[in-house]
Amino acid sequence: MTSIAEQRQIFKGADHAFLWKPKLRIPDIYESPANQRAFGKLLDTCDCCSEPQAVFSAIRTLDAHGIKGLGPAAANLLYFIHPTLVCPFNTAIVKGFNAVAGANVKLGRWDHYLAMHQGVLELNREYRSLLSNDLGALAGFLFDVGMARYPLPPLGGSAEPGEAWLKDLDAVREQSSALARQLEDIRQQDVTRTEVQGWLRDLGRALGYQVWIATNDRSRPYDGGKLADGCLVELPVSLCINGAETVPLIDVIWLNADQSVAAAFEVEHTTSIYSGIVRLLDLALGAATPAQRHLYLVAPDARESDVRSQLARPAFSRVTELDIQYLPYEELREHRSSVARFGSGMKPIDAIARTL
């Protein structure tokens, strides 16, 4: 119930329709077990049927009880059971429907809701190519109209208001498209970063090392499984450094058979290069291992200047002593297969990395 009621503002307050709270003091639902059972039967019927006739028959049966405080807002719950059959219902949606359809639907009445529902289905059929089988899409549109987020198209007269409305609509669509593109870019960037981690995982295992994947990346999907498949499930005790909680977050670590560090890689696709350097420094300065010199910042070729400018900061003056190297994506992409097949130890990795 809480999960449904928290589905953004469109369902804000929805729990009042189907949770009996003492503070509401509505006798028809708080003090009547018979009415509670009638509502329970509505939910049970709708949960166990798949035909629209059964859903609306159950609604009409509940309406016949005349239960105060249990009106069409309960349709929000039914929507989550049958999103292609039942339309959500609240004040803003009703206002939007009345404005679009020229109707006069009243809140709190199931008969008005059922009449509105017919109009909603007709609108959805007419504009299906712009909407969805899920009636939540149309409900969201009606909600926005009801909240006056953009004006309605003119019903007649001058074409000027209509053109202005279309411009507003185009602006809204462009904002939505821009957000969709941004989310897709982020998703693609994340996939690329995960892909590079996968290359390093497979290459490390091919060279005979044990591999550690960052704790926050272990469950990422990769190559039909998870990124951490076949890798260490626990970080060696020697790397659990006091005050260096960042070490388990290093993207990829290769370990020798004795669990000493062979190499550590920070993949900096779009994230702050600064944070990657800090993690490598925590590892190098916090654990006395013979492999501290094999530390790599792995980044796209276009970010080499960013890597070099960060390492030139006075705060990182000790980096030159630790010999952190830059490993470009393209070098790794081009040579990883041959390194995995013919390579041994860290020499082939150092051969394709660049000194900073």
XYZ file of C-alpha atoms in Angstrom:
356
model
C 0.000 0.000 0.000
C 2.773 2.397 0.936
C 4.681 1.598 -2.252
C 1.672 2.429 -4.399
C 0.824 5.596 -2.501
C 4.401 6.866 -2.981
C 4.268 6.699 -6.790
C 4.949 10.425 -7.160
C 2.286 13.075 -6.882
C -0.165 11.405 -9.232
C -0.971 8.885 -6.482
C -0.372 11.188 -3.516
C -2.967 10.481 -0.856
C -4.174 7.345 -2.608
C -3.752 5.294 0.563
C -6.659 7.133 2.176
C -9.043 5.255 -0.061
C -8.040 1.799 1.038
C -6.273 2.066 4.420
C -8.526 2.471 7.429
C -6.810 4.969 9.674
C -8.260 5.835 13.069
C -7.533 9.513 12.509
C -9.905 9.570 9.516
C -12.852 8.532 11.675
C -15.010 7.468 8.738
C -17.531 5.104 10.372
C -18.542 3.376 7.126
C -15.104 1.875 6.662
C -13.491 2.155 10.104
C -16.305 0.714 12.153
C -18.074 -1.619 9.721
C -16.584 -5.113 9.264
C -19.238 -5.812 6.612
C -18.096 -2.862 4.518
C -14.483 -3.851 5.022
C -15.276 -7.326 3.732
C -17.135 -5.824 0.748
C -14.032 -3.838 -0.170
C -11.856 -6.899 0.377
C -14.103 -8.827 -2.022
C -13.642 -6.123 -4.660
C -9.859 -6.448 -4.389
C -9.976 -10.238 -4.379
C -12.282 -10.370 -7.414
C -10.169 -7.926 -9.414
C -6.951 -9.676 -8.448
C -8.277 -13.043 -9.630
C -9.930 -12.031 -12.911
C -8.636 -10.896 -16.284
C -11.814 -9.786 -18.078
C -12.983 -6.156 -17.989
C -16.608 -7.226 -17.452
C -15.674 -8.906 -14.164
C -13.712 -5.859 -12.991
C -16.510 -3.403 -13.617
C -19.134 -5.763 -12.271
C -17.144 -5.890 -9.016
C -16.982 -2.073 -8.961
C -20.733 -1.792 -9.435
C -21.266 -4.344 -6.654
C -19.158 -2.266 -4.270
C -20.973 0.905 -5.339
C -24.266 -0.731 -4.406
C -23.128 -0.774 -0.752
C -22.938 3.033 -0.761
C -19.848 3.068 1.456
C -18.799 6.599 2.377
C -15.096 7.281 2.050
C -14.540 4.450 -0.400
C -15.073 6.117 -3.736
C -13.235 6.089 -7.067
C -9.873 6.967 -5.510
C -9.702 3.222 -4.846
C -9.354 2.876 -8.633
C -5.701 3.809 -8.080
C -5.220 0.431 -6.426
C -7.182 -1.375 -9.129
C -5.005 0.313 -11.742
C -1.948 -1.444 -10.319
C -3.771 -4.760 -10.703
C -5.121 -4.072 -14.219
C -3.199 -1.152 -15.801
C -4.702 -1.743 -19.254
C -8.295 -1.876 -17.959
C -8.575 0.625 -15.110
C -7.692 4.315 -15.226
C -6.260 6.084 -12.143
C -8.486 8.696 -10.533
C -7.783 11.869 -8.572
C -8.769 15.543 -8.579
C -6.233 16.626 -11.194
C -7.096 13.746 -13.535
C -10.794 14.591 -13.276
C -10.115 18.278 -13.974
C -8.020 17.320 -16.972
C -10.670 14.974 -18.347
C -13.421 17.556 -17.910
C -11.322 20.146 -19.738
C -10.382 17.821 -22.601
C -13.783 16.165 -23.058
C -16.031 19.038 -22.014
C -17.486 16.728 -19.353
C -18.646 17.342 -15.803
C -17.345 14.367 -13.847
C -17.815 14.658 -10.083
C -15.344 13.399 -7.524
C -16.357 10.649 -5.132
C -18.968 8.972 -7.338
C -18.411 5.572 -8.902
C -21.067 6.149 -11.577
C -19.260 9.290 -12.700
C -15.984 7.364 -12.657
C -17.410 4.614 -14.871
C -18.793 7.212 -17.286
C -15.417 8.954 -17.357
C -13.732 5.613 -17.918
C -15.634 5.139 -21.166
C -14.439 8.524 -22.353
C -10.881 7.654 -21.323
C -10.996 4.433 -23.339
C -12.262 6.302 -26.406
C -9.516 8.906 -26.083
C -6.928 6.175 -25.673
C -8.175 4.314 -28.747
C -8.151 7.483 -30.831
C -4.637 8.488 -29.809
C -3.156 5.062 -29.160
C -0.130 5.759 -31.360
C 0.822 8.644 -29.052
C -0.032 6.882 -25.815
C 0.062 3.286 -24.586
C -2.029 0.241 -23.791
C -1.268 1.180 -20.193
C -3.919 3.734 -19.209
C -1.413 5.386 -16.902
C -0.012 7.227 -19.958
C -3.325 8.947 -20.684
C -3.935 9.478 -16.967
C -0.575 11.240 -16.761
C -1.579 13.512 -19.642
C -4.920 14.327 -18.017
C -3.116 14.967 -14.732
C -0.801 17.489 -16.409
C -3.773 19.241 -18.019
C -5.591 19.294 -14.690
C -2.508 20.811 -13.021
C -2.398 23.487 -15.793
C 1.112 22.491 -16.799
C 0.222 23.403 -20.366
C -2.944 24.878 -21.884
C -5.535 22.988 -23.873
C -5.737 23.260 -27.671
C -8.360 25.769 -28.772
C -11.794 24.407 -29.617
C -12.220 26.891 -32.464
C -11.703 30.462 -33.661
C -8.322 31.994 -34.375
C -5.476 29.689 -35.309
C -3.033 31.767 -33.269
C -3.779 30.170 -29.862
C -3.546 26.748 -31.483
C -0.100 27.499 -32.879
C 1.061 28.731 -29.498
C -0.228 25.574 -27.856
C 1.533 23.396 -30.431
C 4.770 25.251 -29.721
C 4.305 24.593 -26.013
C 3.587 20.950 -26.760
C 6.699 20.710 -28.954
C 8.724 22.251 -26.115
C 7.395 19.704 -23.639
C 8.159 16.869 -26.050
C 11.662 18.192 -26.686
C 12.313 18.372 -22.935
C 11.136 14.786 -22.601
C 13.261 13.708 -25.570
C 16.309 15.497 -24.191
C 15.884 13.763 -20.855
C 15.461 10.403 -22.611
C 18.637 11.025 -24.625
C 20.520 12.021 -21.485
C 19.439 8.861 -19.690
C 20.402 6.762 -22.719
C 23.834 8.434 -22.857
C 24.372 7.669 -19.183
C 23.278 4.069 -19.754
C 25.650 3.681 -22.716
C 28.516 5.225 -20.757
C 27.877 2.828 -17.917
C 27.821 -0.112 -20.319
C 31.131 0.994 -21.839
C 32.781 1.322 -18.422
C 31.468 -2.093 -17.416
C 32.737 -3.505 -20.704
C 36.255 -2.231 -20.013
C 36.123 -3.727 -16.515
C 35.088 -6.993 -18.177
C 38.088 -6.830 -20.503
C 40.407 -6.359 -17.528
C 38.697 -9.155 -15.603
C 39.071 -11.647 -18.449
C 42.608 -10.517 -19.264
C 43.722 -10.866 -15.643
C 42.303 -14.362 -15.371
C 43.901 -15.345 -18.704
C 47.276 -14.222 -17.341
C 46.792 -16.395 -14.270
C 45.875 -13.758 -11.701
C 43.062 -13.775 -9.190
C 40.737 -10.838 -9.829
C 38.879 -8.479 -7.534
C 35.960 -6.386 -8.844
C 34.859 -3.225 -6.998
C 32.197 -3.951 -4.405
C 29.722 -1.523 -5.973
C 30.111 -3.080 -9.452
C 30.051 -6.788 -8.656
C 26.405 -7.375 -9.594
C 26.501 -5.469 -12.888
C 25.343 -7.607 -15.832
C 28.128 -8.575 -18.215
C 28.510 -11.189 -20.941
C 25.404 -13.147 -19.946
C 26.257 -13.166 -16.247
C 27.560 -10.802 -13.601
C 30.757 -8.793 -13.718
C 32.118 -10.510 -10.608
C 31.585 -14.050 -11.902
C 34.735 -16.109 -11.344
C 36.330 -13.404 -9.182
C 37.262 -13.187 -5.519
C 34.285 -12.844 -3.199
C 36.313 -11.276 -0.388
C 39.191 -8.840 -0.447
C 42.404 -10.240 1.133
C 42.954 -9.156 4.718
C 46.232 -7.514 3.708
C 44.252 -4.994 1.634
C 41.777 -4.094 4.377
C 43.724 -0.970 5.268
C 42.670 1.151 8.227
C 41.472 4.545 7.048
C 41.458 3.433 3.392
C 37.893 2.309 2.858
C 38.265 3.262 -0.808
C 40.467 0.271 -1.668
C 37.540 -2.191 -2.083
C 36.087 0.337 -4.560
C 39.044 0.132 -6.953
C 37.525 -1.014 -10.248
C 39.780 -4.038 -10.901
C 42.661 -5.519 -8.902
C 44.846 -8.421 -10.048
C 46.373 -10.546 -7.293
C 49.127 -13.119 -7.270
C 48.709 -16.613 -5.844
C 49.941 -15.361 -2.456
C 47.238 -12.637 -2.642
C 49.741 -9.826 -3.022
C 48.753 -7.137 -5.520
C 50.017 -7.608 -9.046
C 48.177 -4.624 -10.548
C 45.320 -2.227 -9.888
C 43.162 -0.463 -12.478
C 40.870 2.535 -12.150
C 38.521 2.917 -15.143
C 37.741 6.617 -15.595
C 35.149 6.716 -18.373
C 33.348 9.908 -17.357
C 33.848 9.966 -13.586
C 36.228 12.211 -11.709
C 39.834 11.218 -12.385
C 40.701 12.735 -9.021
C 38.772 10.064 -7.099
C 40.459 7.255 -9.044
C 43.914 8.615 -8.246
C 43.010 8.839 -4.551
C 41.941 5.192 -4.485
C 45.185 4.071 -6.118
C 47.210 6.189 -3.681
C 45.367 4.659 -0.728
C 46.305 1.221 -2.012
C 49.918 2.080 -2.828
C 50.723 4.022 0.340
C 48.676 1.928 2.712
C 49.932 -1.545 1.853
C 53.606 -2.428 1.558
C 53.454 -4.731 -1.443
C 56.120 -5.329 -4.079
C 53.617 -4.624 -6.844
C 52.919 -1.002 -6.091
C 54.491 0.067 -9.370
C 51.756 -1.566 -11.484
C 49.016 1.018 -11.066
C 46.950 2.158 -14.027
C 44.404 4.826 -14.876
C 42.340 3.369 -17.719
C 40.489 6.018 -19.720
C 39.320 6.894 -23.245
C 42.017 8.228 -25.531
C 40.349 11.650 -25.502
C 40.835 11.964 -21.728
C 44.638 11.683 -21.705
C 45.057 15.429 -21.219
C 42.594 15.321 -18.296
C 44.604 12.534 -16.695
C 47.885 14.419 -17.105
C 46.467 17.698 -15.777
C 45.134 15.995 -12.668
C 48.445 14.290 -11.964
C 50.232 17.640 -12.305
C 48.467 18.956 -9.207
C 50.737 19.583 -6.182
C 48.504 17.312 -4.093
C 49.678 14.391 -6.236
C 53.392 15.170 -6.159
C 54.193 11.642 -4.954
C 52.510 10.032 -7.958
C 55.725 10.125 -9.987
C 57.406 7.993 -7.310
C 54.642 5.387 -7.610
C 54.803 5.272 -11.418
C 51.052 5.371 -12.054
C 50.545 4.816 -15.781
C 47.852 5.707 -18.292
C 46.240 2.825 -20.207
C 44.151 4.057 -23.172
C 40.966 2.212 -24.135
C 42.042 1.685 -27.733
C 45.378 0.138 -26.805
C 43.596 -2.232 -24.446
C 40.911 -3.005 -27.035
C 43.441 -3.679 -29.805
C 45.966 -5.786 -27.875
C 43.991 -7.558 -25.142
C 43.393 -10.723 -27.189
C 47.049 -11.188 -28.106
C 48.178 -10.354 -24.560
C 45.755 -12.939 -23.168
C 46.970 -15.545 -25.655
C 50.721 -14.969 -25.675
C 51.489 -12.680 -22.736
C 52.986 -13.451 -19.349
C 53.160 -11.268 -16.254
C 52.849 -7.488 -16.364
C 55.363 -6.819 -19.134
C 52.841 -6.747 -22.011
C 50.537 -4.419 -20.073
C 53.388 -2.008 -19.369
C 54.233 -2.163 -23.083
C 50.871 -0.715 -24.128
C 50.521 1.713 -21.200
C 51.898 5.261 -21.287
C 54.161 6.845 -18.699
C 52.723 9.922 -17.014
